[in-house]
Short mmCIF file of C-alpha atoms in Angstrom, two decimals:
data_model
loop_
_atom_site.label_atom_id
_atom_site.label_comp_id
_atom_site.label_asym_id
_atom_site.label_seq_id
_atom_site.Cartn_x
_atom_site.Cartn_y
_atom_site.Cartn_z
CA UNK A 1 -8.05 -26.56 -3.58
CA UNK A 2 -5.28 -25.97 -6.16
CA UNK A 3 -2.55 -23.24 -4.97
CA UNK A 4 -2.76 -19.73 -6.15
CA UNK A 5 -0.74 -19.23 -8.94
CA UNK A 6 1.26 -15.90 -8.84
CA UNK A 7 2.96 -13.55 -11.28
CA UNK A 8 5.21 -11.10 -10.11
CA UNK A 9 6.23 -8.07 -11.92
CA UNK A 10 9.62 -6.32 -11.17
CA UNK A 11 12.88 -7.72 -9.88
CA UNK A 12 13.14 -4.99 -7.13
CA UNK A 13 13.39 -5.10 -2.96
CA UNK A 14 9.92 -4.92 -2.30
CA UNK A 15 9.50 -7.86 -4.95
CA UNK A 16 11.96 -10.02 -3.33
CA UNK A 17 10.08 -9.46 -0.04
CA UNK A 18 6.81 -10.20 -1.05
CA UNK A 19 8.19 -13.94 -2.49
CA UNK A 20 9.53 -14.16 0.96
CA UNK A 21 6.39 -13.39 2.59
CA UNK A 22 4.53 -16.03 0.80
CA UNK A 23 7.50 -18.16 1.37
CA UNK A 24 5.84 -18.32 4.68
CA UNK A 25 2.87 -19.60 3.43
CA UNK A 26 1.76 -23.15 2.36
CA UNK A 27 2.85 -23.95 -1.22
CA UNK A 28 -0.49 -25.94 -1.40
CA UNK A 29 -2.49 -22.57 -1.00
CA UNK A 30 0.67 -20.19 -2.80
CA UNK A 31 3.11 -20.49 -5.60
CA UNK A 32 5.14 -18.02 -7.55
CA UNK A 33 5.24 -19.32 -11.32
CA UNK A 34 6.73 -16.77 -12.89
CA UNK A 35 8.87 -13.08 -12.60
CA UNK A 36 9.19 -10.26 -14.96
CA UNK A 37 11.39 -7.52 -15.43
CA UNK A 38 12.89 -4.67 -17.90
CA UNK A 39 15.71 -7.04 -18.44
CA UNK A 40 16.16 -10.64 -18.90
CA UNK A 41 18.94 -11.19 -16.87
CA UNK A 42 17.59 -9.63 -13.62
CA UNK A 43 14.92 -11.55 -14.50
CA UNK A 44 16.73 -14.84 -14.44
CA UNK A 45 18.68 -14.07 -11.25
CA UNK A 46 15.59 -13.20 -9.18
CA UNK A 47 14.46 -16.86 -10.33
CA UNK A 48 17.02 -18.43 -9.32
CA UNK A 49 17.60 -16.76 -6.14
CA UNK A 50 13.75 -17.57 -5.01
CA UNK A 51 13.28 -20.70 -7.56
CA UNK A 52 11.26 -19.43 -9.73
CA UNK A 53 10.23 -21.56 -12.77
CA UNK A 54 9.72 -18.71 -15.36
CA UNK A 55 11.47 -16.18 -16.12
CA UNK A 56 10.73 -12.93 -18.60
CA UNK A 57 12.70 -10.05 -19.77
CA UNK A 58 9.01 -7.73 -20.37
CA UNK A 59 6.11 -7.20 -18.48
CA UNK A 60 3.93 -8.31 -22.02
CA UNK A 61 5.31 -11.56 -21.97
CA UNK A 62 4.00 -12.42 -18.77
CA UNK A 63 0.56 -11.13 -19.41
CA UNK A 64 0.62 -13.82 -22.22
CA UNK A 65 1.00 -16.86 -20.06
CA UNK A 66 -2.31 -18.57 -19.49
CA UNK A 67 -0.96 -20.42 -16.13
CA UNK A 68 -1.03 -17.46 -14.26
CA UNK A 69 -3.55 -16.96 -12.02
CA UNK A 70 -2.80 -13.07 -10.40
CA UNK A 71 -0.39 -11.16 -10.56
CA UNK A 72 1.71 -8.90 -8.03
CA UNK A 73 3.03 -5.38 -9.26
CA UNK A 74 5.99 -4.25 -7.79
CA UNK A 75 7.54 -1.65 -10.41
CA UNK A 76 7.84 1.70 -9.59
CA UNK A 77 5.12 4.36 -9.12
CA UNK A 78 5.03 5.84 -12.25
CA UNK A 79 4.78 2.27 -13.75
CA UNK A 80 1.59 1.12 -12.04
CA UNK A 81 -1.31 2.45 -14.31
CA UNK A 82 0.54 1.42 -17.90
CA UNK A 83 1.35 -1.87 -16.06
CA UNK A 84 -1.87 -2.40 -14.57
CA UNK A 85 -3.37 -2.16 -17.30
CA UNK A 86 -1.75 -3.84 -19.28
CA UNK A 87 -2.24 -7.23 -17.28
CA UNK A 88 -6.18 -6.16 -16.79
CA UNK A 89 -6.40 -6.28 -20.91
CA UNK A 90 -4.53 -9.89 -20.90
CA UNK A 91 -7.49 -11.14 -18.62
CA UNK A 92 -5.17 -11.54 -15.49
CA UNK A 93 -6.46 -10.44 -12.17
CA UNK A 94 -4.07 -7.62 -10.51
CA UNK A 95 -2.49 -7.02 -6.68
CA UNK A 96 -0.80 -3.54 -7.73
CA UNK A 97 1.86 -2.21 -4.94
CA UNK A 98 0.41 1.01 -3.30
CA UNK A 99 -0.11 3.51 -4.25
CA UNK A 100 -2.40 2.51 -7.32
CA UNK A 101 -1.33 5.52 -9.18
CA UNK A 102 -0.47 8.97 -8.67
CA UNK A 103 -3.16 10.55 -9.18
CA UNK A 104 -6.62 9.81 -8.56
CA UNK A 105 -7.98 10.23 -12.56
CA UNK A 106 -5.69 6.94 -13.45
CA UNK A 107 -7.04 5.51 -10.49
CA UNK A 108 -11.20 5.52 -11.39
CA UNK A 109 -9.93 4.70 -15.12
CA UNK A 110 -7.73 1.41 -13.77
CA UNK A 111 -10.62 0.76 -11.50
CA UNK A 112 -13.08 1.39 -14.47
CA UNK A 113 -11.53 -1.66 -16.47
CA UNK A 114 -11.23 -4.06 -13.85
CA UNK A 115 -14.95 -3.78 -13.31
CA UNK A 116 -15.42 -3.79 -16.81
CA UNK A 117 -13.59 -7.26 -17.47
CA UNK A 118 -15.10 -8.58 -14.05
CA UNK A 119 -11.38 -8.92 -12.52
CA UNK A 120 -10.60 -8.91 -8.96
CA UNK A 121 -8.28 -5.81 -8.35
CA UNK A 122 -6.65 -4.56 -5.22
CA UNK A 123 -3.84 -2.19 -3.92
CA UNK A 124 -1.75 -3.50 -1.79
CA UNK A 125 -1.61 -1.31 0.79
CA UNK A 126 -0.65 -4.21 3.39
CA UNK A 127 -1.31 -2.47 6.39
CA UNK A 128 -4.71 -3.04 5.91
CA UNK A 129 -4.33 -6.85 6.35
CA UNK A 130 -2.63 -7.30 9.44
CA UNK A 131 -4.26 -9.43 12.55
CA UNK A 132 -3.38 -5.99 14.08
CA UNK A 133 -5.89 -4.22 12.39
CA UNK A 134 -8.56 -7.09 12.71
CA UNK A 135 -8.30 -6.04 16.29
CA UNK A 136 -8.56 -2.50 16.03
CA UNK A 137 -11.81 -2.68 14.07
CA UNK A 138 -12.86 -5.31 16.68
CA UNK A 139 -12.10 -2.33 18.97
CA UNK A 140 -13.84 0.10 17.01
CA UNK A 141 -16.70 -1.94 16.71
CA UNK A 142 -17.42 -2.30 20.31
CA UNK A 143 -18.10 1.44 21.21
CA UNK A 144 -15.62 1.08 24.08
CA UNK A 145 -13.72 3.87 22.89
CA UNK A 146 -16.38 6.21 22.68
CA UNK A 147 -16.91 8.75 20.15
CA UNK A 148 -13.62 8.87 18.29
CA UNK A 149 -12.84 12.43 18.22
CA UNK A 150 -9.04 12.52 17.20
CA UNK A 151 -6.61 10.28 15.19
CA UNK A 152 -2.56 10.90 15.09
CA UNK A 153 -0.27 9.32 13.07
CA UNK A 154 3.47 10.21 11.89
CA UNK A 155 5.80 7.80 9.91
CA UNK A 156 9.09 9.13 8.97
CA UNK A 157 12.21 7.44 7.91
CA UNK A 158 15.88 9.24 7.63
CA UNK A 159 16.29 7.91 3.65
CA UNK A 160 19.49 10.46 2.81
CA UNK A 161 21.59 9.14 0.19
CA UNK A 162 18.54 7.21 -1.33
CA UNK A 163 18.63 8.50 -4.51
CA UNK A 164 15.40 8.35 -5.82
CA UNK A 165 13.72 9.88 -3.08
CA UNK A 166 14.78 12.75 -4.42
CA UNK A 167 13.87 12.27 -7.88
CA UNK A 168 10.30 14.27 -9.16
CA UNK A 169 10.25 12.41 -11.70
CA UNK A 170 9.77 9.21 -10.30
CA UNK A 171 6.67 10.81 -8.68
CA UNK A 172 8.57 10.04 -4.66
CA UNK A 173 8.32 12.52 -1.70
CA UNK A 174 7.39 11.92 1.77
CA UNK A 175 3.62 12.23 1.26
CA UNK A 176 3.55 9.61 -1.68
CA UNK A 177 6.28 7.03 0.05
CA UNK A 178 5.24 7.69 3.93
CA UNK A 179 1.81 9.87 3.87
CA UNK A 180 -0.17 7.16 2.18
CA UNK A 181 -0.05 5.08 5.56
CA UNK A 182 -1.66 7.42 7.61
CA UNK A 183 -3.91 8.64 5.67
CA UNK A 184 -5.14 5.42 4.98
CA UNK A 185 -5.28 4.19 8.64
CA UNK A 186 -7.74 7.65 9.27
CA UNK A 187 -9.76 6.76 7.11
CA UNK A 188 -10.14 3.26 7.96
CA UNK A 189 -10.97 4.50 11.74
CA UNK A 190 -13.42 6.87 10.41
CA UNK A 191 -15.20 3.95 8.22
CA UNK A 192 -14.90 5.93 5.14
CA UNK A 193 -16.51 9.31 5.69
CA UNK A 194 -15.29 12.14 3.58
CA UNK A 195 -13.37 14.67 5.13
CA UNK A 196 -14.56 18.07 4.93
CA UNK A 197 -11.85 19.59 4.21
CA UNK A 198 -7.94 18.46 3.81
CA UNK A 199 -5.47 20.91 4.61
CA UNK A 200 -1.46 20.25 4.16
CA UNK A 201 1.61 22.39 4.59
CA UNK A 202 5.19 20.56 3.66
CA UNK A 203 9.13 21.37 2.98
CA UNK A 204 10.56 21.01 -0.72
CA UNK A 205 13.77 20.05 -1.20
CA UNK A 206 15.79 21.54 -4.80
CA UNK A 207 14.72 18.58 -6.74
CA UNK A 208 11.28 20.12 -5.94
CA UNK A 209 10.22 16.66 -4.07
CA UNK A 210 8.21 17.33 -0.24
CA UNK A 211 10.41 15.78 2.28
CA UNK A 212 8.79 16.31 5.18
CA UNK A 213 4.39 17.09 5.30
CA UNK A 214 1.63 17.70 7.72
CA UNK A 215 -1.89 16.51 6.95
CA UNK A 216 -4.95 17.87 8.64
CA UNK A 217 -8.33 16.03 8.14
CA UNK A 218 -11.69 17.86 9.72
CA UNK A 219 -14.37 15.39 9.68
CA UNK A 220 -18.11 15.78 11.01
CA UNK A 221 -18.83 16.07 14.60
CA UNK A 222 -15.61 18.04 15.20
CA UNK A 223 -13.67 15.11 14.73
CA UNK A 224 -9.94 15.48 13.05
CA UNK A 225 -6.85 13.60 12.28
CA UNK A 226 -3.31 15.51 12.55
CA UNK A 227 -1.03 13.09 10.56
CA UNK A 228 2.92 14.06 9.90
CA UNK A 229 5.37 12.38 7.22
CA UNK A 230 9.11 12.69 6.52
CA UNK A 231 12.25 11.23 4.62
CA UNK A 232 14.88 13.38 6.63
CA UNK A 233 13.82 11.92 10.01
CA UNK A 234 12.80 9.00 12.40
CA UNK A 235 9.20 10.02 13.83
CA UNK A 236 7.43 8.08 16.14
CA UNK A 237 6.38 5.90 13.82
CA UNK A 238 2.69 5.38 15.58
CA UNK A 239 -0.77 6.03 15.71
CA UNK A 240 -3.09 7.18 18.78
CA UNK A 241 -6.81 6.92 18.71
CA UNK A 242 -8.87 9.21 20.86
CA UNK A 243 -12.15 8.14 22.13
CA UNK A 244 -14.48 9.90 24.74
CA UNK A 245 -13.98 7.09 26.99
CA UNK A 246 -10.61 6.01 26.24
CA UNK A 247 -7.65 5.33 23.22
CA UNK A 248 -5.41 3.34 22.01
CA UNK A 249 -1.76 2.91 20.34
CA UNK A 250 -0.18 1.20 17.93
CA UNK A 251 3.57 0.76 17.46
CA UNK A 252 5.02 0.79 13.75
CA UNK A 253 1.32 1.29 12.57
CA UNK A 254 1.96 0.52 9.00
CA UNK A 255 3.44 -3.02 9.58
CA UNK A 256 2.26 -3.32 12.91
CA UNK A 257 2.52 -6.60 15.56
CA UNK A 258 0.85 -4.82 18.68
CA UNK A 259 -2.09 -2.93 19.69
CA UNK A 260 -1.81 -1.04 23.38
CA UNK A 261 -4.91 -0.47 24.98
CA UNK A 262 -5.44 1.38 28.80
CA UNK A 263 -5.43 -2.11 30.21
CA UNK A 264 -3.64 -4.35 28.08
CA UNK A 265 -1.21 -5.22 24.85
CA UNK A 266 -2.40 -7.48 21.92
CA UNK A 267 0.07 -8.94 20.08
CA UNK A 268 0.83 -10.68 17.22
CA UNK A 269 3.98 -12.06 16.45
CA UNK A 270 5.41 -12.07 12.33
CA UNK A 271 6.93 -15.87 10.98
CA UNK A 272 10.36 -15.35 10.49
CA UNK A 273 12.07 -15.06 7.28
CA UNK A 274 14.10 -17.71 5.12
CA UNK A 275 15.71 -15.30 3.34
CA UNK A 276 16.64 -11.76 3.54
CA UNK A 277 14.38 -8.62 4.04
CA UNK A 278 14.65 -5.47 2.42
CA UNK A 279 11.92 -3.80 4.52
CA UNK A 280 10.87 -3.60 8.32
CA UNK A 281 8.88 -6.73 9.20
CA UNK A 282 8.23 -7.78 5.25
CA UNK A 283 6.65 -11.31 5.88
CA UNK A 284 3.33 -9.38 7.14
CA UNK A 285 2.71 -8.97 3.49
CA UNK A 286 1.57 -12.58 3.48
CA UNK A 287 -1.32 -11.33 5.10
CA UNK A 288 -2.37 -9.41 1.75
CA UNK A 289 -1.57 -12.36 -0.42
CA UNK A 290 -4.23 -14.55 1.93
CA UNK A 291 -6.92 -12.05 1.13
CA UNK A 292 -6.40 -12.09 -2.56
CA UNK A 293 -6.14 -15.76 -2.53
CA UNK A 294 -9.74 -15.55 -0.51
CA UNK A 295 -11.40 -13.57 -2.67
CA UNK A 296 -10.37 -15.44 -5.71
CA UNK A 297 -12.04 -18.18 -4.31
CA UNK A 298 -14.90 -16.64 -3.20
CA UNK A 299 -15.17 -14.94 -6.64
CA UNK A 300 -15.02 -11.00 -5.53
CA UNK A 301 -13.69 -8.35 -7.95
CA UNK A 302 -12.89 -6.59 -4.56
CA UNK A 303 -11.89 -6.67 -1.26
CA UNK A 304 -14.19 -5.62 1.70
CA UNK A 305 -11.22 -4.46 3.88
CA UNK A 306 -9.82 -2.46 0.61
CA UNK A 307 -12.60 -1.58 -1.42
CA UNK A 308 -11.85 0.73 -4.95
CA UNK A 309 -13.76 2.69 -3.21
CA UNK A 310 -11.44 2.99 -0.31
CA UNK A 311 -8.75 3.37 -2.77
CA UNK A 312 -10.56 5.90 -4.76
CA UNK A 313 -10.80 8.12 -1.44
CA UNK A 314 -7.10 7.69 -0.42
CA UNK A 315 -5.76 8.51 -3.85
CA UNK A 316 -8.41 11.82 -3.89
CA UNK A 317 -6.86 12.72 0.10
CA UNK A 318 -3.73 12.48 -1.16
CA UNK A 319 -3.93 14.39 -4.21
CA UNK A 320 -5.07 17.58 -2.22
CA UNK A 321 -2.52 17.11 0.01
CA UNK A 322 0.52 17.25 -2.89
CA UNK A 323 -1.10 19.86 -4.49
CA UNK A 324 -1.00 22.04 -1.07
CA UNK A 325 2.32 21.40 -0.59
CA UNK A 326 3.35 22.00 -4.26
CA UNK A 327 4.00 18.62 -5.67
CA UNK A 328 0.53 17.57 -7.46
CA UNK A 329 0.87 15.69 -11.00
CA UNK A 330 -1.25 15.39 -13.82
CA UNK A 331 -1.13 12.72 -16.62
CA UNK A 332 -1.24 14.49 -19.71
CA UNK A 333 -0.90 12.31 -23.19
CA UNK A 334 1.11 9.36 -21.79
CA UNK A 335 3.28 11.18 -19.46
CA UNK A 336 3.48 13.25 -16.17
CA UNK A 337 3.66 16.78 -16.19
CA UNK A 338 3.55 19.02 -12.83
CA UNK A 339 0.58 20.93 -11.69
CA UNK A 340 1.45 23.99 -10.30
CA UNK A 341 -1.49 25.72 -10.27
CA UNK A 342 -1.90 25.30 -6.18
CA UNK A 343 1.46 24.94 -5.89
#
């Protein structure tokens, strides 16, 4: 079949590491044909660093190339639901960088347009797509663990002197850069079911940005997840499942090569890069690339192992969550203006 034709939007780190992720790929299945960014020159150099054909100096341009077959979002968070769109209107199916938006209103109404134009859409929240987590739904599948009664998770990375982690503005904070990933491993172990209730408690900094949160999910069944996020310090970085019978680990959960069980370790080793990383074990996001290219040829508007759905219900988690600790937003007339009424 012919190779998967990819657009990518932004000249940033995580942009550079997803062309070196599918640099690990075939170039019969994968090929980046073009890069965009807010200026031409950036632009240009990304190209020629990862020999790129095409090069654009605006997102529009792109979106008006017909050899494009999907394209990969990697602006920043505040850029994801004008830029998103944006692509969706031009006909061009969309991987969008996680999280889809920030807040879950933009969310349904990106969601609402794919499914209007009958384009396959997905955030790439890349955990999701790791052989890691084909084995812990393998696991969860097979009732070995019992009822799962409690989920932990923490991610936290010391990211002082990173300037726009501090910046409101740019929508950042722990919960938005960090909190996504466990939230969206609980409810991935939970298959889905709402929570009953979401309760959150986190540290502001001056810039009014959360640099540190904890997340408490109650489910059914007195079942819960206790999940823990910061940008000051280096948690554990893992997440425990608790069964009746038995649990499991896993080791850098969000980019994860291993799975410890009672009994034994499944691993599963990364390619290594050609060129630098920006980010902790960067070619796994191959692994999200492979999906979209399989359900472009299958002809889905959505992944099964990200639904909107799923999406929908991570972006409404961690809404509550930012407006408990004081950090919610709310798009108002083209812009983002803070809600402070739970603050």
């Amino acid at each position: 079949m012919a190779p998967t034709r990819w657009g990518i939007v932004s000249a940033g780190k995580i942009s550079n590491d997803f062309k070196v992720a599918l640099d690990t790929l075939s170039e019969d299945e994968h090929q980046v044909v073009a890069v965009a960014a807010r200026s031409l020159e950036r632009a240009e150099q990304f190209a020629k660093t990862h020999s790129i054909p095409s090069a654009y100096g605006s997102y529009a341009e792109l979106a008006a190339q017909k050899d494009i077959d999907v394209v990969y979002i990697g602006a920043t968070h505040p850029q994801h639901a004008s830029v998103t769109t944006m692509m969706l209107r031009a006909g061009k199916p969309v991987l969008c960088e996680k999280p889809r938006s920030v807040s879950s209103r933009e969310v349904r109404q990106m969601t609402s347009l794919a499914e209007k134009n009958n384009l396959f859409f997905m955030e790439a929240v890349w955990s999701r797509f790791f052989p890691v987590y084909d084995k812990v739904r393998e696991i969860l599948d097979s009732g070995e663990l019992g009822e799962v009664k409690m989920v932990t998770a923490s991610f936290g990375i010391n990211f002082d002197g990173v300037q726009r982690f501090r910046d409101r503005s740019l929508t950042e904070g722990s919960l938005v850069e960090l909190g996504i990933y466990p939230i969206q491993f609980t409810t991935m172990v939970f298959g889905g079911e709402e929570p009953q209730d979401v309760t959150a408690t986190g540290q502001l900094i001056d810039t009014g940005v959360d640099e540190a949160a904890t997340i408490v999910l109650k489910y059914s069944n007195n079942r819960m997840a206790v999940l823990t996020c910061s940008m000051s310090t280096t948690l554990s970085q893992e997440a425990h499942v608790y069964g009746t019978k038995t649990s499991f680990k896993i080791p850098n959960f969000w980019c994860p090569t291993e799975v410890i069980t009672p009994d034994r370790s499944h691993s599963f080793p990364l390619p290594r890069p050609e060129k630098p990383l920006n980010y902790f074990n960067s070619t796994g996001l191959r692994f999200e690339a492979m999906e979209v290219r399989r359900c472009l040829q299958d002809g889905l508007s959505e992944s099964p192992l990200l639904t909107h759905a799923m999406s929908l219900q991570i972006a409404r988690i961690l809404d509550r969550a930012r407006r408990a600790v004081g950090t919610g937003f709310v798009h108002v007339s083209g812009a983002f203006t803070f809600d402070t009424a739970h603050a």
